[in-house]
Coordinates of C-alpha atoms and ligand atoms in Angstrom, one line a residue:
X182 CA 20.2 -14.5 13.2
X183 CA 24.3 -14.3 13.7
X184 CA 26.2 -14.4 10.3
X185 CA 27.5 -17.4 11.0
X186 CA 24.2 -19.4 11.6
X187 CA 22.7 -17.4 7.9
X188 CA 26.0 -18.9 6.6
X189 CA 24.9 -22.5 7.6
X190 CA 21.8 -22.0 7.0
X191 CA 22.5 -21.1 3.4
X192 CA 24.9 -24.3 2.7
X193 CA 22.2 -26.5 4.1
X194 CA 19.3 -24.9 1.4
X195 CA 21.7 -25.5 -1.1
X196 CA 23.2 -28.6 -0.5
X197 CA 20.1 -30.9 0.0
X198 CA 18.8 -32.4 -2.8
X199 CA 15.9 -30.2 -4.5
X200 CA 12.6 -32.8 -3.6
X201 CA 13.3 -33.0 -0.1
X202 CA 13.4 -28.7 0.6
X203 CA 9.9 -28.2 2.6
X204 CA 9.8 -24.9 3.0
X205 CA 6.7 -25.0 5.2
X206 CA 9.0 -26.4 8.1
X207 CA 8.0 -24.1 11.0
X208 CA 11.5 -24.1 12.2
X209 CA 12.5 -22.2 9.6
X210 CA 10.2 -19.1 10.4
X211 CA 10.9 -19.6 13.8
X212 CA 15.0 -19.3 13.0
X213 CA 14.3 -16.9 10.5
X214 CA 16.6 -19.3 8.3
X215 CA 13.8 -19.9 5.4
X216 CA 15.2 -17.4 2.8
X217 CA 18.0 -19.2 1.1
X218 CA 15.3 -21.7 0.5
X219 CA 12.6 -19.6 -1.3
X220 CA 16.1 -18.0 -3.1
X221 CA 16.6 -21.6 -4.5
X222 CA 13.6 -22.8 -5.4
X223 CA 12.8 -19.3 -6.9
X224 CA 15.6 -20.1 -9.3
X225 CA 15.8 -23.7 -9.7
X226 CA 12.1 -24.6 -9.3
X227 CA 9.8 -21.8 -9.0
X228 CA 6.8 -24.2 -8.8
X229 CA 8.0 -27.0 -6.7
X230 CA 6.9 -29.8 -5.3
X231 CA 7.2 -31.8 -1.7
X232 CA 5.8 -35.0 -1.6
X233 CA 6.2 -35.6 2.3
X234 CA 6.0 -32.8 4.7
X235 CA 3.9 -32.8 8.3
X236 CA 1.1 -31.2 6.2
X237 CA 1.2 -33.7 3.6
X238 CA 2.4 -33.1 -0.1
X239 CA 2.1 -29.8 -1.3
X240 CA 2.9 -27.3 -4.1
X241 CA 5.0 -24.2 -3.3
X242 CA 4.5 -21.1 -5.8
X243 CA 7.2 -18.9 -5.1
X244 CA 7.8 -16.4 -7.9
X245 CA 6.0 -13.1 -7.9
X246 CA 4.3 -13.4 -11.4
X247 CA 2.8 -17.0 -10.9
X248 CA 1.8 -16.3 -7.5
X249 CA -0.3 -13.7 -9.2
X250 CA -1.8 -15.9 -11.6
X251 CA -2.5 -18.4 -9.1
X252 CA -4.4 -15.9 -6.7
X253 CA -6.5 -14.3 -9.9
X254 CA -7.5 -17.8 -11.0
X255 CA -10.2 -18.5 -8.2
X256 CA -12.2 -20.6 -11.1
X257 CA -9.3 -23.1 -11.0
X258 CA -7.5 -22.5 -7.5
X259 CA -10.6 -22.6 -5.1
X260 CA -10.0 -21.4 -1.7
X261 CA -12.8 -23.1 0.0
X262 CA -13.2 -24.4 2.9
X263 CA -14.4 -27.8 2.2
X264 CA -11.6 -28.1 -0.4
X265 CA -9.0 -27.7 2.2
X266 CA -9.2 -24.1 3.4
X267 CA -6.7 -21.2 2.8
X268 CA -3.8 -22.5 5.2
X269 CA -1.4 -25.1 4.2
X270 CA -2.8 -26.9 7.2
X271 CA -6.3 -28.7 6.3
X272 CA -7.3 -29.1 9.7
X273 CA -7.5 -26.3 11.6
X274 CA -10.3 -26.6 13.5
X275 CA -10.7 -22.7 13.7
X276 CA -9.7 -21.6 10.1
X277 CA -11.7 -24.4 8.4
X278 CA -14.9 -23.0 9.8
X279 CA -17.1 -21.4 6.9
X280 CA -15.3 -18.1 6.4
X281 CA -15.2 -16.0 3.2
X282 CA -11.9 -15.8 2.6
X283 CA -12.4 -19.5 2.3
X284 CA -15.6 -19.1 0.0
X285 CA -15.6 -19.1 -3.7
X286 CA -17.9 -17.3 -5.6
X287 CA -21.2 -16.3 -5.3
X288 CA -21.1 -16.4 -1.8
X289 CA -18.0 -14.7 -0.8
X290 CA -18.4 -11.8 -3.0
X291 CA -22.0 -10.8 -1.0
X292 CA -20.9 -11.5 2.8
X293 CA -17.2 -9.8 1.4
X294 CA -20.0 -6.9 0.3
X295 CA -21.5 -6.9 3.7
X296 CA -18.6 -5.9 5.7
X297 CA -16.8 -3.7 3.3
X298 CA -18.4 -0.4 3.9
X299 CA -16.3 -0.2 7.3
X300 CA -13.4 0.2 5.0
X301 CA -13.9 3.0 2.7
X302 CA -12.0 5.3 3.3
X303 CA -14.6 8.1 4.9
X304 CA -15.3 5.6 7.0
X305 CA -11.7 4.9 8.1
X306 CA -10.8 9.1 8.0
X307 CA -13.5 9.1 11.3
X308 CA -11.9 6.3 13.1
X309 CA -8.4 7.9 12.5
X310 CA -8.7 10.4 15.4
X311 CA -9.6 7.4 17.6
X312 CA -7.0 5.4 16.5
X313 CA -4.2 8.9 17.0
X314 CA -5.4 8.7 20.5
X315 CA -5.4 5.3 21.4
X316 CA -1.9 5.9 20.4
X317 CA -0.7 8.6 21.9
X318 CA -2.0 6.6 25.0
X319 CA 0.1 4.0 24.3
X320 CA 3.3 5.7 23.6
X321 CA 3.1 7.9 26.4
X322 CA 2.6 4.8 28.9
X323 CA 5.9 3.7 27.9
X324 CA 9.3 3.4 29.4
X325 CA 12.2 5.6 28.7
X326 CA 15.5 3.9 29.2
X327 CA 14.3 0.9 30.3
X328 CA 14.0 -2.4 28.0
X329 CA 10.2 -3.6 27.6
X330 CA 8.8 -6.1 25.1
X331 CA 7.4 -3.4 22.0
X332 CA 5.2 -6.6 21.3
X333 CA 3.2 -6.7 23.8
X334 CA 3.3 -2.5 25.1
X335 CA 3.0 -1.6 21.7
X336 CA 1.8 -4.0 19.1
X337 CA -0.5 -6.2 20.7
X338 CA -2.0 -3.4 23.0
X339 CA -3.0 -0.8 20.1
X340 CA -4.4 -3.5 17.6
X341 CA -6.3 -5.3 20.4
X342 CA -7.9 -1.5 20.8
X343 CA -8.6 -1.5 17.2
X344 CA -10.2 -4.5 17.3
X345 CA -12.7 -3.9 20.1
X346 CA -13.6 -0.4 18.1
X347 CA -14.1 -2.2 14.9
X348 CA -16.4 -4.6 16.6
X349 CA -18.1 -2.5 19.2
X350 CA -16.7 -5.1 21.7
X351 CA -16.9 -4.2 25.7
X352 CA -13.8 -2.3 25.5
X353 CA -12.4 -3.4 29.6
X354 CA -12.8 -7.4 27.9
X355 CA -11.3 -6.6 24.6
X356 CA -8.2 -9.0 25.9
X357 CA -10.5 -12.1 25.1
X358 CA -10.1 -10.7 21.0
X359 CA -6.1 -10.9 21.2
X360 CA -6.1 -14.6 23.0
X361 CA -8.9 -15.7 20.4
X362 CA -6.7 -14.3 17.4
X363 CA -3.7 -16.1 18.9
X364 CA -5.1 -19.4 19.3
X365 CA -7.4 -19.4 15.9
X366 CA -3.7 -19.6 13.9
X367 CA -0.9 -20.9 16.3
X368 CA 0.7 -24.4 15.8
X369 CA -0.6 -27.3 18.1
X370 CA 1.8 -27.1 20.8
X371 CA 2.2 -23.4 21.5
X372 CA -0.1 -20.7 23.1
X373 CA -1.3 -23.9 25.6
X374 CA -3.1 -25.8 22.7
X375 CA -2.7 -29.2 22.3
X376 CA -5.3 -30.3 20.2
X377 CA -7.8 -29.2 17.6
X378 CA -10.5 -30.1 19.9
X379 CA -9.2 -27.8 22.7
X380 CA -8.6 -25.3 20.0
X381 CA -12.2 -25.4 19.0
X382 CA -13.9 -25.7 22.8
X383 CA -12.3 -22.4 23.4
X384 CA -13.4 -21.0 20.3
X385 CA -16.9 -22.1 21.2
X386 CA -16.5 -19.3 24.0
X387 CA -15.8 -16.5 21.2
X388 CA -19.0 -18.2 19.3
X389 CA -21.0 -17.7 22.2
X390 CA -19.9 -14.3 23.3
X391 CA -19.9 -12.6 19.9
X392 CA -23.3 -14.6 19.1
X393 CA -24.6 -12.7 22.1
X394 CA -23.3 -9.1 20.8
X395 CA -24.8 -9.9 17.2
X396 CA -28.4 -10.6 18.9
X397 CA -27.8 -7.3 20.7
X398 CA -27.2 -5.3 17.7
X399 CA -29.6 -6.9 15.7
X400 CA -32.4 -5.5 17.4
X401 CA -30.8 -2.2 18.0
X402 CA -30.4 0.6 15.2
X403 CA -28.0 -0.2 13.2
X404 CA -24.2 1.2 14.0
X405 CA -21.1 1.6 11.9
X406 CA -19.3 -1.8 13.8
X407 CA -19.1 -4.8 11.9
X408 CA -21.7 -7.0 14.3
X409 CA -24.3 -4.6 13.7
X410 CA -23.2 -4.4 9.7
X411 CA -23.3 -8.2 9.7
X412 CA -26.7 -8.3 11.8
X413 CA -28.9 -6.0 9.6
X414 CA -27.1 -6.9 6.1
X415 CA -29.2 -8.9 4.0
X416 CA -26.6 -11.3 2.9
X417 CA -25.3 -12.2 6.1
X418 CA -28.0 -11.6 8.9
X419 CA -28.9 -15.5 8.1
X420 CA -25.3 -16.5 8.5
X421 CA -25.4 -20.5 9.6
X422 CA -24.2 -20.3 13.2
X423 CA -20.9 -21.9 11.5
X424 CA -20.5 -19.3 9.0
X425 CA -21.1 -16.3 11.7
X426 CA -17.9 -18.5 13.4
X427 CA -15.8 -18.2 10.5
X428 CA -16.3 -15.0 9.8
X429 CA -15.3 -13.7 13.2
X430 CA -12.3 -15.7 13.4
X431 CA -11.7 -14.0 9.9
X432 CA -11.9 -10.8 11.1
X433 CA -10.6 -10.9 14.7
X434 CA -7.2 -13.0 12.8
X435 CA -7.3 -10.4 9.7
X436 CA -7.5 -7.5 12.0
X437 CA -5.2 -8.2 14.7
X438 CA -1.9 -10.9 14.2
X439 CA -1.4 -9.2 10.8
X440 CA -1.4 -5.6 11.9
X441 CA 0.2 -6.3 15.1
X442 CA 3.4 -8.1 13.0
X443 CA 3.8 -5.5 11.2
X444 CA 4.0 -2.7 13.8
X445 CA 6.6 -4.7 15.4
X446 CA 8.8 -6.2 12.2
X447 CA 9.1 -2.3 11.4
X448 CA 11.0 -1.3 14.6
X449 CA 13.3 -4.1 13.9
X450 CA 13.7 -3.9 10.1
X451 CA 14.6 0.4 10.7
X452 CA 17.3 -1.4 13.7
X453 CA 18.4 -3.7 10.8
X454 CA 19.2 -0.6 8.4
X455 CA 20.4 2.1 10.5
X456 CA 21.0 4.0 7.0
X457 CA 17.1 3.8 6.3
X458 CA 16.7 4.6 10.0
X459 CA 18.4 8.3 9.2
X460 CA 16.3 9.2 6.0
X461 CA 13.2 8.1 8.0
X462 CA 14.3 10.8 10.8
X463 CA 15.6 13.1 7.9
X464 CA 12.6 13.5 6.3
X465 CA 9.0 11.9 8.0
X466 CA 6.9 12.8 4.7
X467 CA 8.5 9.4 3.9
X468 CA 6.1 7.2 6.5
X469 CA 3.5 6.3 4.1
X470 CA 5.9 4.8 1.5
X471 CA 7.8 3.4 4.4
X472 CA 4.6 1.9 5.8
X473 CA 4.3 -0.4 2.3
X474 CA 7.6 -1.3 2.7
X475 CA 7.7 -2.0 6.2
X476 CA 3.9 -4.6 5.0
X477 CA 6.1 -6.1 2.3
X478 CA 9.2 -6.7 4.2
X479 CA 7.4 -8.2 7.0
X480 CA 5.1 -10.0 4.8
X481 CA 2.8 -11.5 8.3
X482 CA 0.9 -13.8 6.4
X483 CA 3.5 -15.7 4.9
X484 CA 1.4 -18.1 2.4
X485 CA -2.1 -18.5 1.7
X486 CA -3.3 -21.8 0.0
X487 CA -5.7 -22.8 -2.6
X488 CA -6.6 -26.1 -3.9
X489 CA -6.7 -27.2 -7.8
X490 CA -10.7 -28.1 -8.8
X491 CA -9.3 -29.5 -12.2
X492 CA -5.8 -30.7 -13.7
X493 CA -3.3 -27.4 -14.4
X494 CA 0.1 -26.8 -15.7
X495 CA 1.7 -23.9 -14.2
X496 CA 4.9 -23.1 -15.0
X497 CA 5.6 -25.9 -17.7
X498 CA 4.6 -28.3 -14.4
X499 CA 1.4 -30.6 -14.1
X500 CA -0.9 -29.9 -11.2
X501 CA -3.6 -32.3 -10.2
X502 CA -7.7 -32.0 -9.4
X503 CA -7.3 -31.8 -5.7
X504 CA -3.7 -30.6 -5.1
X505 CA -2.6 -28.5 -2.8
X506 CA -1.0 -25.1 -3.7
X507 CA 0.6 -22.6 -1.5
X508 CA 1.1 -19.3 -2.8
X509 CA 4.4 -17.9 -0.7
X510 CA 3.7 -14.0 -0.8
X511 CA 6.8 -14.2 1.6
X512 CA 9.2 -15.7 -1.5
X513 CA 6.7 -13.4 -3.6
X514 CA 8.3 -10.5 -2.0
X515 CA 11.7 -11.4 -2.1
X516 CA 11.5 -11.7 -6.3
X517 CA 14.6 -9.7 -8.0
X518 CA 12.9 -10.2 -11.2
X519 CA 9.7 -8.3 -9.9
X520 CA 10.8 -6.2 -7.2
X521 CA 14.3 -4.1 -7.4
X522 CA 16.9 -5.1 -4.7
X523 CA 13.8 -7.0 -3.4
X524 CA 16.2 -8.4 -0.2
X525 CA 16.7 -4.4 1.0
X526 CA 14.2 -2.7 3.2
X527 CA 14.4 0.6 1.6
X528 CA 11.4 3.3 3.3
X529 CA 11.5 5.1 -0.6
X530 CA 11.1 2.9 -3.3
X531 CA 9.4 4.0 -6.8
X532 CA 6.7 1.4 -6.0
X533 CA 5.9 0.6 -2.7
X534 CA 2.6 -0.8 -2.9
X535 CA 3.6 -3.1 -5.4
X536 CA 4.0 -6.0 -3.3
X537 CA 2.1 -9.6 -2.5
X538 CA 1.6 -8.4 1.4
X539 CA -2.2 -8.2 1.2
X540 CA -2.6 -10.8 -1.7
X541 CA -4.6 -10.1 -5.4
X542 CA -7.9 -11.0 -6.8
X543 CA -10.7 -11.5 -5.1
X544 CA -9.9 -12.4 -1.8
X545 CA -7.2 -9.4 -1.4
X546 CA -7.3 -8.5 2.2
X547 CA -10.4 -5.8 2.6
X548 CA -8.7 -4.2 5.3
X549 CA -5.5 -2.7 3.7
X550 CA -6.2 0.8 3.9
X551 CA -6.9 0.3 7.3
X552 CA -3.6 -1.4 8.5
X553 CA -1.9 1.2 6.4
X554 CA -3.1 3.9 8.3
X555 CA -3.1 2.2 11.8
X556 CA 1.0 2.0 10.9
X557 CA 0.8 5.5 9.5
X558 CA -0.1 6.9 12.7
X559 CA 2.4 5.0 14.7
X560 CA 5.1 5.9 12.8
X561 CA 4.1 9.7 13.2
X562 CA 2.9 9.9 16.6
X563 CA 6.4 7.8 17.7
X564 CA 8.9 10.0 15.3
X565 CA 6.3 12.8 17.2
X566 CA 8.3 11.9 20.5
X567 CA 11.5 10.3 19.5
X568 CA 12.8 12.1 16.0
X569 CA 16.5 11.0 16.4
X570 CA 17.8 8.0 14.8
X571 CA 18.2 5.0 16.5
X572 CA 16.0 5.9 19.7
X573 CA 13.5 3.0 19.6
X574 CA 16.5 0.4 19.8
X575 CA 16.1 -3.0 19.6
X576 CA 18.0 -4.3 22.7
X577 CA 18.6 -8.4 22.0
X578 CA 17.3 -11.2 19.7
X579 CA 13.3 -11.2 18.4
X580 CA 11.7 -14.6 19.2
X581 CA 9.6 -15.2 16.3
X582 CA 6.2 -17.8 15.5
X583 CA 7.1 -21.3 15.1
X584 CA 4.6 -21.1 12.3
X585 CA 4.9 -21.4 8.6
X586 CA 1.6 -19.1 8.2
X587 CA 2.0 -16.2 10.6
X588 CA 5.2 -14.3 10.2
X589 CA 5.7 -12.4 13.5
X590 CA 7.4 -12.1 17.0
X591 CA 6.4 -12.6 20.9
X592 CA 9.0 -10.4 22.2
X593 CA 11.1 -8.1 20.6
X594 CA 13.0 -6.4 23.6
X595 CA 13.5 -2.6 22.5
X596 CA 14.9 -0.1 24.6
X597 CA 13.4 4.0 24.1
X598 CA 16.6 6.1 24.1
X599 CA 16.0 9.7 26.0
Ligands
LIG761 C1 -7.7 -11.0 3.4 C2 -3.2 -9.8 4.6 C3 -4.9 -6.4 7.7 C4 -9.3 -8.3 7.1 C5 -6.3 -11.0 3.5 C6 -5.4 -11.8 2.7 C7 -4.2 -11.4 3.0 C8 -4.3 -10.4 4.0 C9 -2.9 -12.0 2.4 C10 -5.8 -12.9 1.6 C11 -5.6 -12.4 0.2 C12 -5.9 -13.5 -0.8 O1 -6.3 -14.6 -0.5 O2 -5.6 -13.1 -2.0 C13 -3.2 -8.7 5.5 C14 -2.1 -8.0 6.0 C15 -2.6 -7.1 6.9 C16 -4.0 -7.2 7.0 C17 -0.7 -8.2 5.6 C18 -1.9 -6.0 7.7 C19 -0.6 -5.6 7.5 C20 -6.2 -6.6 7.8 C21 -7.1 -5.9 8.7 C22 -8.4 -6.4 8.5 C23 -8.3 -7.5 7.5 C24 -6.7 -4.7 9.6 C25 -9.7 -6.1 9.2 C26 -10.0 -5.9 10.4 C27 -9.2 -9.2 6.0 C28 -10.4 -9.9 5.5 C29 -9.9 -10.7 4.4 C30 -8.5 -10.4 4.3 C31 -11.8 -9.8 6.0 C32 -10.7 -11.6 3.5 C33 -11.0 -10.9 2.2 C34 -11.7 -11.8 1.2 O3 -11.7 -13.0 1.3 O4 -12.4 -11.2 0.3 N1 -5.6 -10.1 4.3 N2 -4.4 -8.2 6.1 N3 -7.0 -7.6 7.2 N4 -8.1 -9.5 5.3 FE1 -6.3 -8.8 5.6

């Protein structure tokens, strides 16, 4: 964004009157002009209200500290599906499917159980060489002194590799994972869907295919991929064909648009802070702490919504039984009062997991540790081949989502400086 259009973009957040600021407004993501509106609600009306927006009326919780109690209060702020599902839009045919990040407990926490021992970390140390190569790979395959789109040569490519590892997925097909992730969270209108029924016929496709893989593994020994962990758990290996749906969309989505935003809003945010850029180059031990950063500055899952099961007042205001509340991790992350100089990018901070990223509670995201490294190597295996400052230069303007939910880019055209 030019100065001049953040400039307008800050009189208009301030100069409309307070109930009619809908902060969900995908244009704003798309412009990247949505942050002197978080700034003002965060001071003027941290838990605020919009009666009439195109996903009806909705609650927006934009401070750090009460998006935290929000997000540790599952017995009050239910993320279930048939309550209205996690995303601020009720219905998406693809993320309103039985899925258990939209379960409340008992359920969620046995099929979360199932899948989480392809997180711990011993689990992820064995994948890491994989991953280091599948990197190298990638780098190496790029050009030097020519402009390319890092989204697609880099991003998209390497977590679209993860994803067919995590999965045991026919690697030469594993292209059907990244159009499956796209189309599970992308506004009507974009990625060539019209409607939620077209939405869901081509979901029915992913159904099909990974119903087929599950069968496979579930009469094969068991593996360390998630099909085969979800086919011989207890807990899940019943899964309603709905539920096994959901929970790939889950994970193909939690693995892929996420990671992927994140590997791509770091390149620009180091192009945004050449002075960050340096100490990055200056000293690589810092790639870890600049990884958190890089996952809190990015913030690619802008909210996540829950839905009131009983009357609440939060923050001296008077939710209702049924109402709609969307935590903004992405205003979250912005807080000054929670995080210091919280509108920087700054690679080493005191604190740099302390962020909203990856959400709290019960539902926070299972696969952290395994984004984290994915970005670690990255960062290494590219400082690795290109340890000046300023050599992986963004060349022009980032198109970003038109999406109030996914915080990421097509195309960001970068340029690899011999
Ligand atoms: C849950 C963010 C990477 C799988 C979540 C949640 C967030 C999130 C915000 C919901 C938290 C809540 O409701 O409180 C992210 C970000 C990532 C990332 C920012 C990368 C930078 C991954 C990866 C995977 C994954 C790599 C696995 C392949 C999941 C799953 C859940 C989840 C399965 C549901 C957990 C539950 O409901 O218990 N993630 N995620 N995520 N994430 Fe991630």
């Amino acid at each position: 964004m030019t100065q001049t259009a953040a400039a307008a973009g800050r009189a208009d957040a301030y100069s409309i009157p307070l109930d009619k600021i809908n902060v969900a407004d995908p244009a704003l993501f798309r412009d990247d002009t949505v942050w002197p509106y978080f700034e003002r609600l965060r001071k003027e009306d941290p838990i605020h209200y919009c009666k009439e927006s195109q996903y009806g009326p909705y609650w927006s919780v934009t401070k750090f500290k009460d998006i935290m109690s929000v997000d540790t209060n599952h017995k009050v702020f239910s993320a279930e599906a048939r309550d209205g599902g996690i995303t601020i839009l009720d219905n998406n045919a693809a993320v309103s499917l039985p899925m258990f990040i939209a379960m409340d407990p008992p359920k969620h926490d046995v099929q979360r159980k199932a899948v989480s021992p392809i997180f711990a970390q011993e689990n992820l140390a064995k994948l890491e060489g994989l991953i280091r190569q599948r990197t190298q790979n990638a780098l190496d395959a790029l050009p030097i002194g020519e402009t390319f789109n890092w989204v697609e040569r880099v991003s998209i490519n390497l977590t679209t590799q993860m994803l067919a590892t995590l999965f045991g997925f026919p690697f030469e097909e594993r292209t059907k994972l990244t159009r499956w992730s796209d189309i599970a969270t992308c506004e009507l209108g974009t990625f060539g869907i019209e409607t939620e029924e077209q939405r869901i016929k081509e979901f029915q496709e992913c159904g099909a295919y990974m119903s087929r893989l599950f069968n496979e593994r579930a009469k094969a020994d068991p593996q360390p991929d998630l099909l085969s962990m979800l086919a011989h758990s207890e807990s899940t290996r019943n899964m309603t064909p709905e539920e096994f749906m959901g929970n790939m969309v889950l994970l193909v989505v939690g693995g892929n648009d996420t990671t992927r935003n994140s590997m791509s809003g770091g390149v620009l945010a180091l192009n945004q802070y050449p002075e960050e850029y340096r100490k990055l180059c200056a000293n690589p031990a810092l790639i870890p702490s600049m990884v958190s950063e890089i996952i809190r500055w990015q913030t690619p899952l802008s909210h996540i919504r829950r839905t009131a099961l009983q009357d609440f007042e939060l923050g001296g205001k008077q939710i209702k039984k049924g109402d709609k509340v969307v935590m903004w991790y992405a205003s979250g992350n912005r807080d000054e009062e929670a995080i210091e100089n919280a509108n920087q990018f700054i690679i080493d901070r005191a604190n740099p997991r302390q962020h909203l990223s990856f959400g709290f509670g019960i539902h926070r995201c299972v696969g952290n540790r395994l984004a984290e490294m994915q970005l670690r190597v990255l960062w290494e295996e590219a400082l690795k081949r290109w340890p000046k400052p300023g050599q992986i230069e963004v060349v022009g303007e980032p198109q970003r989502y038109f999406s109030p939910l996914m915080r990421g880019f097509e195309a960001l055209p970068v340029r690899i400086n011999a």
